[in-house]
mmCIF file of C-alpha atoms in Angstrom:
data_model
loop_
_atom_site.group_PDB
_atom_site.id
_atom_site.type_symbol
_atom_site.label_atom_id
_atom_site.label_comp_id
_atom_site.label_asym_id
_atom_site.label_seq_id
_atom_site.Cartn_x
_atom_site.Cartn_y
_atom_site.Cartn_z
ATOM 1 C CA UNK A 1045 26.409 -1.642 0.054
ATOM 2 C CA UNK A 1046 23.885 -2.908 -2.766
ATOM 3 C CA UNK A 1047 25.427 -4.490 -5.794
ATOM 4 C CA UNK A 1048 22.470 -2.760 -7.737
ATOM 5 C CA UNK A 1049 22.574 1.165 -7.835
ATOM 6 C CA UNK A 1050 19.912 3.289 -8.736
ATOM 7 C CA UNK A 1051 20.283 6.843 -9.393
ATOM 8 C CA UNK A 1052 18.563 9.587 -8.880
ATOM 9 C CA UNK A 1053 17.021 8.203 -5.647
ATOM 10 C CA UNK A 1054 14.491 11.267 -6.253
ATOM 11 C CA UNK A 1055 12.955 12.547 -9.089
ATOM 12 C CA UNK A 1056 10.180 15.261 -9.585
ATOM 13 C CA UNK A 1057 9.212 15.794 -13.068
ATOM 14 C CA UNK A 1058 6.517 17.499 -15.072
ATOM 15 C CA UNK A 1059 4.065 15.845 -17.389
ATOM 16 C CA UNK A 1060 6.040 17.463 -20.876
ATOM 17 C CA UNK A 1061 9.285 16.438 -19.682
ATOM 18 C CA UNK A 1062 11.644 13.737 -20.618
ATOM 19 C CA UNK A 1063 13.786 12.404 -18.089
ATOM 20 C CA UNK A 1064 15.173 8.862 -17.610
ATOM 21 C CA UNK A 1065 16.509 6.461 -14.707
ATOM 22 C CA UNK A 1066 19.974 4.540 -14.701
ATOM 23 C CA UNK A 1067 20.539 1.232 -12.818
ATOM 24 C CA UNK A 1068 23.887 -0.693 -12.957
ATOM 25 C CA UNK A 1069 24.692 -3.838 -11.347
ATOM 26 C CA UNK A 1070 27.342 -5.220 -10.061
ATOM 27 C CA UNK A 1071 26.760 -8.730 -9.654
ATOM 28 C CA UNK A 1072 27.286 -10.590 -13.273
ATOM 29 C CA UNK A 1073 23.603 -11.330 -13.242
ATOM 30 C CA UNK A 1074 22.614 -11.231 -17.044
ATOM 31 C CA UNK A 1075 19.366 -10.431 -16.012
ATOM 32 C CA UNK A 1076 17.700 -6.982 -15.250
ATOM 33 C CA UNK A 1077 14.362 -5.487 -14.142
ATOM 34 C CA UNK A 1078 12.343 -2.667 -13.668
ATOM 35 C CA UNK A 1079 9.505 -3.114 -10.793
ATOM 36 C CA UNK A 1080 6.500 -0.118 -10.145
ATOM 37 C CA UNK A 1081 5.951 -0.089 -6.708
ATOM 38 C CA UNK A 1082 2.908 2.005 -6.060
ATOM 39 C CA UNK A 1083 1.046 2.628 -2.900
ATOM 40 C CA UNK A 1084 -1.527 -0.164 -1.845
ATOM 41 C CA UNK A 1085 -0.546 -2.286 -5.036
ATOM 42 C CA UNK A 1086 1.308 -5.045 -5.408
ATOM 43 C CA UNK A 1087 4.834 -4.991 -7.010
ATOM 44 C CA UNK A 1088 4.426 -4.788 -10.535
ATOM 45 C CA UNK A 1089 6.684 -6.409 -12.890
ATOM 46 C CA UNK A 1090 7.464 -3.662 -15.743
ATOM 47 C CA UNK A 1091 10.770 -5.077 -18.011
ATOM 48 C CA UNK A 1092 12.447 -8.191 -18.341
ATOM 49 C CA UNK A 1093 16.166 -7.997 -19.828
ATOM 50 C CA UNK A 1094 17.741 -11.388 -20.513
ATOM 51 C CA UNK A 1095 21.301 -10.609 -22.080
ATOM 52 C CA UNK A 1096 20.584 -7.636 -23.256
ATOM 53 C CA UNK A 1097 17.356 -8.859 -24.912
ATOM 54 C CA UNK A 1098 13.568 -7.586 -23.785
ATOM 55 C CA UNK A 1099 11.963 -10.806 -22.674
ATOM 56 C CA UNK A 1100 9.530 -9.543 -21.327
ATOM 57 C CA UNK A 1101 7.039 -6.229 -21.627
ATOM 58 C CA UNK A 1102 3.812 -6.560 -18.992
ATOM 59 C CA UNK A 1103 1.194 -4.071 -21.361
ATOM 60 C CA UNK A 1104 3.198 -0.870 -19.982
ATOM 61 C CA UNK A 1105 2.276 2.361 -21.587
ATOM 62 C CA UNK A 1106 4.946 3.378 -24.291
ATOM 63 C CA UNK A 1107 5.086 6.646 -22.237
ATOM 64 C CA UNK A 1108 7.732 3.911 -20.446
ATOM 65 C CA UNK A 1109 11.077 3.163 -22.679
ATOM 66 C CA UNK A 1110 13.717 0.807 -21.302
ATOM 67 C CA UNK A 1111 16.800 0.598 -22.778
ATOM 68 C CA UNK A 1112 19.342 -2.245 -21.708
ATOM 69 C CA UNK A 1113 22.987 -1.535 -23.519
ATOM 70 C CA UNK A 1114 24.661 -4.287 -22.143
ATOM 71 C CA UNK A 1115 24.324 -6.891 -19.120
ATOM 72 C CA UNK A 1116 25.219 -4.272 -16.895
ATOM 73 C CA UNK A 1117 23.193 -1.038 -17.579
ATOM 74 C CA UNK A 1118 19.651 -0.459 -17.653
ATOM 75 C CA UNK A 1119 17.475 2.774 -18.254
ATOM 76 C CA UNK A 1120 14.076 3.766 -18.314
ATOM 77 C CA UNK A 1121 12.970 6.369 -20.633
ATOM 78 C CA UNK A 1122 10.227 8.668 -19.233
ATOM 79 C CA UNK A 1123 8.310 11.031 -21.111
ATOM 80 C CA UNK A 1124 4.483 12.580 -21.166
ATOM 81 C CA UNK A 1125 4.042 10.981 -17.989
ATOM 82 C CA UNK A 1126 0.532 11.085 -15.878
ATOM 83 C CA UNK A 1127 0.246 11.719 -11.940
ATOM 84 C CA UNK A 1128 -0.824 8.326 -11.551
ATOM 85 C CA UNK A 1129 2.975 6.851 -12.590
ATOM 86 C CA UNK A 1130 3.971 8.609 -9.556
ATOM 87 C CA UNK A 1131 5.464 5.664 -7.694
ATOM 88 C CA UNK A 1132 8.668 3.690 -6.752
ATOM 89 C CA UNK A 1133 10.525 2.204 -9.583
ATOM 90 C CA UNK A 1134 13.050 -0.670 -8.476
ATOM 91 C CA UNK A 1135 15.649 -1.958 -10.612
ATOM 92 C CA UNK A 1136 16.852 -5.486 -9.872
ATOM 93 C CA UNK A 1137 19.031 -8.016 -11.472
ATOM 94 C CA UNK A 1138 19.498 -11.880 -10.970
ATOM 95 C CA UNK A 1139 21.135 -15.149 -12.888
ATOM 96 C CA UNK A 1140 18.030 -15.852 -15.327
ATOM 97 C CA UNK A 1141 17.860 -19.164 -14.034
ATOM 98 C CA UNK A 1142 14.401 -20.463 -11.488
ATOM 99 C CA UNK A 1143 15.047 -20.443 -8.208
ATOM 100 C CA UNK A 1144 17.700 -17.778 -8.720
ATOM 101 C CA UNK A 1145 17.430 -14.935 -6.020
ATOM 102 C CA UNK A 1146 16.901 -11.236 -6.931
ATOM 103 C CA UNK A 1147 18.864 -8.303 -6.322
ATOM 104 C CA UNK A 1148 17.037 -5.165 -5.759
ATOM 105 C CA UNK A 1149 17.890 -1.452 -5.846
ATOM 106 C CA UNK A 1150 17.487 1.299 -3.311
ATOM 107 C CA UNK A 1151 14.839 2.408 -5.878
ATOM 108 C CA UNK A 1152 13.847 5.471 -7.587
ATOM 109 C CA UNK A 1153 10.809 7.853 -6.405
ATOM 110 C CA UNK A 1154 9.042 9.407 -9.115
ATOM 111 C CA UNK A 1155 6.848 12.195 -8.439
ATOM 112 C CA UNK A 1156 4.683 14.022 -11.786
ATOM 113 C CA UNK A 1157 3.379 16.847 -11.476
ATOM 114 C CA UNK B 1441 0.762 -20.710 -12.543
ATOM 115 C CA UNK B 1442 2.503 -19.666 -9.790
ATOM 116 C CA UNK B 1443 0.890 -17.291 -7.258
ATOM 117 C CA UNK B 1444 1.018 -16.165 -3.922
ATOM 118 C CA UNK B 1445 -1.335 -14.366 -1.008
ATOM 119 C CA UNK B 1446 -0.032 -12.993 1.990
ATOM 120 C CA UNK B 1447 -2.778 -12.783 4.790
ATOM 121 C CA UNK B 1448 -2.942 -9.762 6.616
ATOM 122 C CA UNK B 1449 -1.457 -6.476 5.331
ATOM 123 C CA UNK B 1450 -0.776 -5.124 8.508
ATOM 124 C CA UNK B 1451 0.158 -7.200 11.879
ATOM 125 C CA UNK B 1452 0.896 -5.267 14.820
ATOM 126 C CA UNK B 1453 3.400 -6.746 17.835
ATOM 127 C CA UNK B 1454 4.805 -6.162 20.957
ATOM 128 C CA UNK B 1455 8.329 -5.757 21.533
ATOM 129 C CA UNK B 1456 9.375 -9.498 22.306
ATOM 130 C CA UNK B 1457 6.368 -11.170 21.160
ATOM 131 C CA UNK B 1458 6.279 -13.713 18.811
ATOM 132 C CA UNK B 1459 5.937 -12.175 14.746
ATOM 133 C CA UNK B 1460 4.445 -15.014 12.319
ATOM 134 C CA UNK B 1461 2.883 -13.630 9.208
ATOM 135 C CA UNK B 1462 1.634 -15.701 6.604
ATOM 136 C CA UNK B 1463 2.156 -17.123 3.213
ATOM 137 C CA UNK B 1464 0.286 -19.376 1.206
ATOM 138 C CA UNK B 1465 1.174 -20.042 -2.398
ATOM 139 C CA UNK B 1466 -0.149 -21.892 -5.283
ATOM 140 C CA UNK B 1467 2.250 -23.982 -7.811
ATOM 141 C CA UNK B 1468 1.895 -27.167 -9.936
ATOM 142 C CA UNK B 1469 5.727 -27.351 -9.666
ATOM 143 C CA UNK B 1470 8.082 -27.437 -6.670
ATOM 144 C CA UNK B 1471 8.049 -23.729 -5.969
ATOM 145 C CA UNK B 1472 11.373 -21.929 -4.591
ATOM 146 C CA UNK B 1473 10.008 -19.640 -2.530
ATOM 147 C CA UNK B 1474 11.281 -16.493 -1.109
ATOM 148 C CA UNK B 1475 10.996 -13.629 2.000
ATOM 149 C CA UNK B 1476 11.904 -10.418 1.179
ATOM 150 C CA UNK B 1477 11.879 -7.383 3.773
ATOM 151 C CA UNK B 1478 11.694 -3.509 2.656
ATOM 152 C CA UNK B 1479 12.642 -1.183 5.001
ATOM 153 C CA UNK B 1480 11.214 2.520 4.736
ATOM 154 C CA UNK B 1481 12.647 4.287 1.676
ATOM 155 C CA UNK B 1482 14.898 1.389 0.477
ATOM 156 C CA UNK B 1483 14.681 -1.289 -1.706
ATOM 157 C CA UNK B 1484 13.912 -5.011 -1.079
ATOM 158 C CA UNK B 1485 16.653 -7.298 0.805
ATOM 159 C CA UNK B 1486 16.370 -11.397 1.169
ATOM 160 C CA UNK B 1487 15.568 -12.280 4.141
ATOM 161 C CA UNK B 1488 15.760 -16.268 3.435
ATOM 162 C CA UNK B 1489 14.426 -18.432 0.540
ATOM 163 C CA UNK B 1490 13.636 -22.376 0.025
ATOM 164 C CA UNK B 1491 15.116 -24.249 -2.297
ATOM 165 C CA UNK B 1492 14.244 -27.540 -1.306
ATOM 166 C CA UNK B 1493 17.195 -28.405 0.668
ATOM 167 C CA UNK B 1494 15.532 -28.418 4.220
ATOM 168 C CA UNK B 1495 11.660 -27.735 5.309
ATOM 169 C CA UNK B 1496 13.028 -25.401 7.742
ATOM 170 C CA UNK B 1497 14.945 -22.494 6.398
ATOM 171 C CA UNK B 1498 16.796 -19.776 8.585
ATOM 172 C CA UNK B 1499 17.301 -16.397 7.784
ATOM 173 C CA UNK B 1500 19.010 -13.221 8.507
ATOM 174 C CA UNK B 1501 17.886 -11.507 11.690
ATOM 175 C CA UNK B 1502 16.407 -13.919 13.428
ATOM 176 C CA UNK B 1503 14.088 -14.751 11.092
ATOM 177 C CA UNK B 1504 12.720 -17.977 9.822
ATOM 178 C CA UNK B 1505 9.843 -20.163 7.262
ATOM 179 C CA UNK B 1506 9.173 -23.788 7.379
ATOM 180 C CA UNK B 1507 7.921 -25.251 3.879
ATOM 181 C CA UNK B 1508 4.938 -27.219 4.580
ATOM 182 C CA UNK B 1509 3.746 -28.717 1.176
ATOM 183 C CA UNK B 1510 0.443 -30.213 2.945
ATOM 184 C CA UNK B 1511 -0.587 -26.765 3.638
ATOM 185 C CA UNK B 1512 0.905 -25.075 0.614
ATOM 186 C CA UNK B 1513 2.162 -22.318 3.334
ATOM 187 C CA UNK B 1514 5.783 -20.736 3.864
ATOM 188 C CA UNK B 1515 5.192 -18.779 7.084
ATOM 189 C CA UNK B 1516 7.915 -16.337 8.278
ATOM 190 C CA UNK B 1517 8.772 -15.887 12.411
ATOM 191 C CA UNK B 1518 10.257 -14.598 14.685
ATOM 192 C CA UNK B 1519 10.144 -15.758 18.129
ATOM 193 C CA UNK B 1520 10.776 -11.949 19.798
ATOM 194 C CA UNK B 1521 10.371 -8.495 18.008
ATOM 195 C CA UNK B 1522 12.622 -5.979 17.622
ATOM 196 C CA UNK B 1523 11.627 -2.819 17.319
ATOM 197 C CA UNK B 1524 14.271 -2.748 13.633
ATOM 198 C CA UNK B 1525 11.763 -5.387 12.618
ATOM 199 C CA UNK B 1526 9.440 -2.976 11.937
ATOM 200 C CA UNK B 1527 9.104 -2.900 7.712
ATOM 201 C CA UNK B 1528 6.952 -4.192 5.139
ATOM 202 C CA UNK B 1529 7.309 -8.276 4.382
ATOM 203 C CA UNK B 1530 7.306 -9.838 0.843
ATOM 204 C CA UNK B 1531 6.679 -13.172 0.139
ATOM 205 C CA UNK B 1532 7.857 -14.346 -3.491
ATOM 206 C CA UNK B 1533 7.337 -17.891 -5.800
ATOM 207 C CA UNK B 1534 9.605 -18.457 -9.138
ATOM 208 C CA UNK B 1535 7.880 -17.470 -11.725
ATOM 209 C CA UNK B 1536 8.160 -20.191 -14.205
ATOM 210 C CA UNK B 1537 5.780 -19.515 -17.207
ATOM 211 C CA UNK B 1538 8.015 -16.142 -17.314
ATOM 212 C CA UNK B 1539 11.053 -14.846 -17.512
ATOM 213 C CA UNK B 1540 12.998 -18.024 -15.627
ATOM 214 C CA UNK B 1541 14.696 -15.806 -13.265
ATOM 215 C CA UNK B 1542 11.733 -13.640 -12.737
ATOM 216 C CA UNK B 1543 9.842 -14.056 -9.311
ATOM 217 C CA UNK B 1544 5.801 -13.313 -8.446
ATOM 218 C CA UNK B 1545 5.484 -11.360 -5.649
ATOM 219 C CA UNK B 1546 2.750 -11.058 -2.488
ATOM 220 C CA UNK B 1547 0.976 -8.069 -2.024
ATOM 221 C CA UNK B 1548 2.781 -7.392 1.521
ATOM 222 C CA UNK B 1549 2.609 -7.221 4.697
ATOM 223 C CA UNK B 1550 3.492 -4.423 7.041
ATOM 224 C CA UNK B 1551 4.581 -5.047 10.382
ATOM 225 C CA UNK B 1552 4.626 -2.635 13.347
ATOM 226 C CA UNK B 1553 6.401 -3.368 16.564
ATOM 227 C CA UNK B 1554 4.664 -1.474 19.444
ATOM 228 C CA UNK B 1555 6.939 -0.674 22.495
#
């Protein structure tokens, strides 16, 4: 059993509509992340929650909208999306500290359509 | 910075043969360095890392890496395939100009066991 859960596991949404991923971890990490894993592409880093705080924010689209209420919970806010974001999105967590390992999620698949 | 390249995006095995796919990275600091597996439609799972404790670091399933600085490489093996081994293989660096827990990842490499 993963300490991270993501839910849903599937999604299929439509380019007008707003829908939005949960991840909670169970771990006391005080670090969270969201991770695009497309085909043929290299796992990109999306979000970077330190304590609650966005640390980090690699140039993704605003069509993308985390939201981290506390050390525990994070969301991603989808909305107008394109075909192209079609991908798996990981949620992870970890003790924001180098060397620390990460804990990933099952992972959420988003298909647009 | 800290990167990493993963030679090979598919290896193919037999059953029982030796696995060894490849990491080299590139860090100006003593990296910790990781192997993750993903197995189809799940998430990633650690498979071993190196924290500078011992060149030689053992993993879960058999699995293992040996730090070699000279070479800047963190290999992964196996010495006999299962056909469960058969996933995609990620190997990882800290990331330290990020996020301090953050970690950069390879691009992958999937392995197939053949019968």
């Amino acid at each position: 059993e993963t300490g991270v859960t993501q839910t849903p596991r599937h999604l299929v949404m439509g380019m007008t509509n707003k829908k939005s991923l949960k991840c909670e971890q169970h771990l006391g990490h005080n670090a969270m992340y969201w991770y695009k894993q497309s085909a043929k592409k290299p796992l990109e880093l999306m979000f970077v929650y330190n304590f609650k705080e966005q640390t980090e924010n690699n140039s993704v689209p605003s069509r993308f909208s985390p939201e981290c209420p506390n050390s525990s919970h994070l969301f991603l806010h989808l909305h107008t999306l394109q075909p192209e974001d079609s991908a798996l999105y990981l949620c992870a967590s970890s003790q924001d500290k180098v060397g620390n390992t990460i804990y990933f999620g099952e992972g959420s698949w988003l298909t647009v359509v | 910075a800290q990167s990493v390249t993963q030679l090979g995006s598919h290896v193919s095995v037999s059953e029982g043969a030796l696995v060894l796919l490849r990491c080299n990275y590139s860090s100006s600091v003593p990296p910790y360095l990781f192997w993750y597996v993903q197995y189809p439609n799940q998430g990633l799972q650690l498979l071993l890392k190196y924290t500078s404790a011992a060149t030689l670091v053992k993993g879960i399933n058999g699995f293992e890496a040996e730090f070699k600085k000279s070479e800047t490489s963190f290999h992964l093996t196996k010495p006999s395939a299962h056909m469960s081994d058969a996933a995609e293989y990620f190997c990882a660096v800290s990331d330290y100009g990020g996020s301090q827990g953050n970690l950069i990842f390879g691009k992958g490499t999937k392995l197939s066991v053949k019968p």
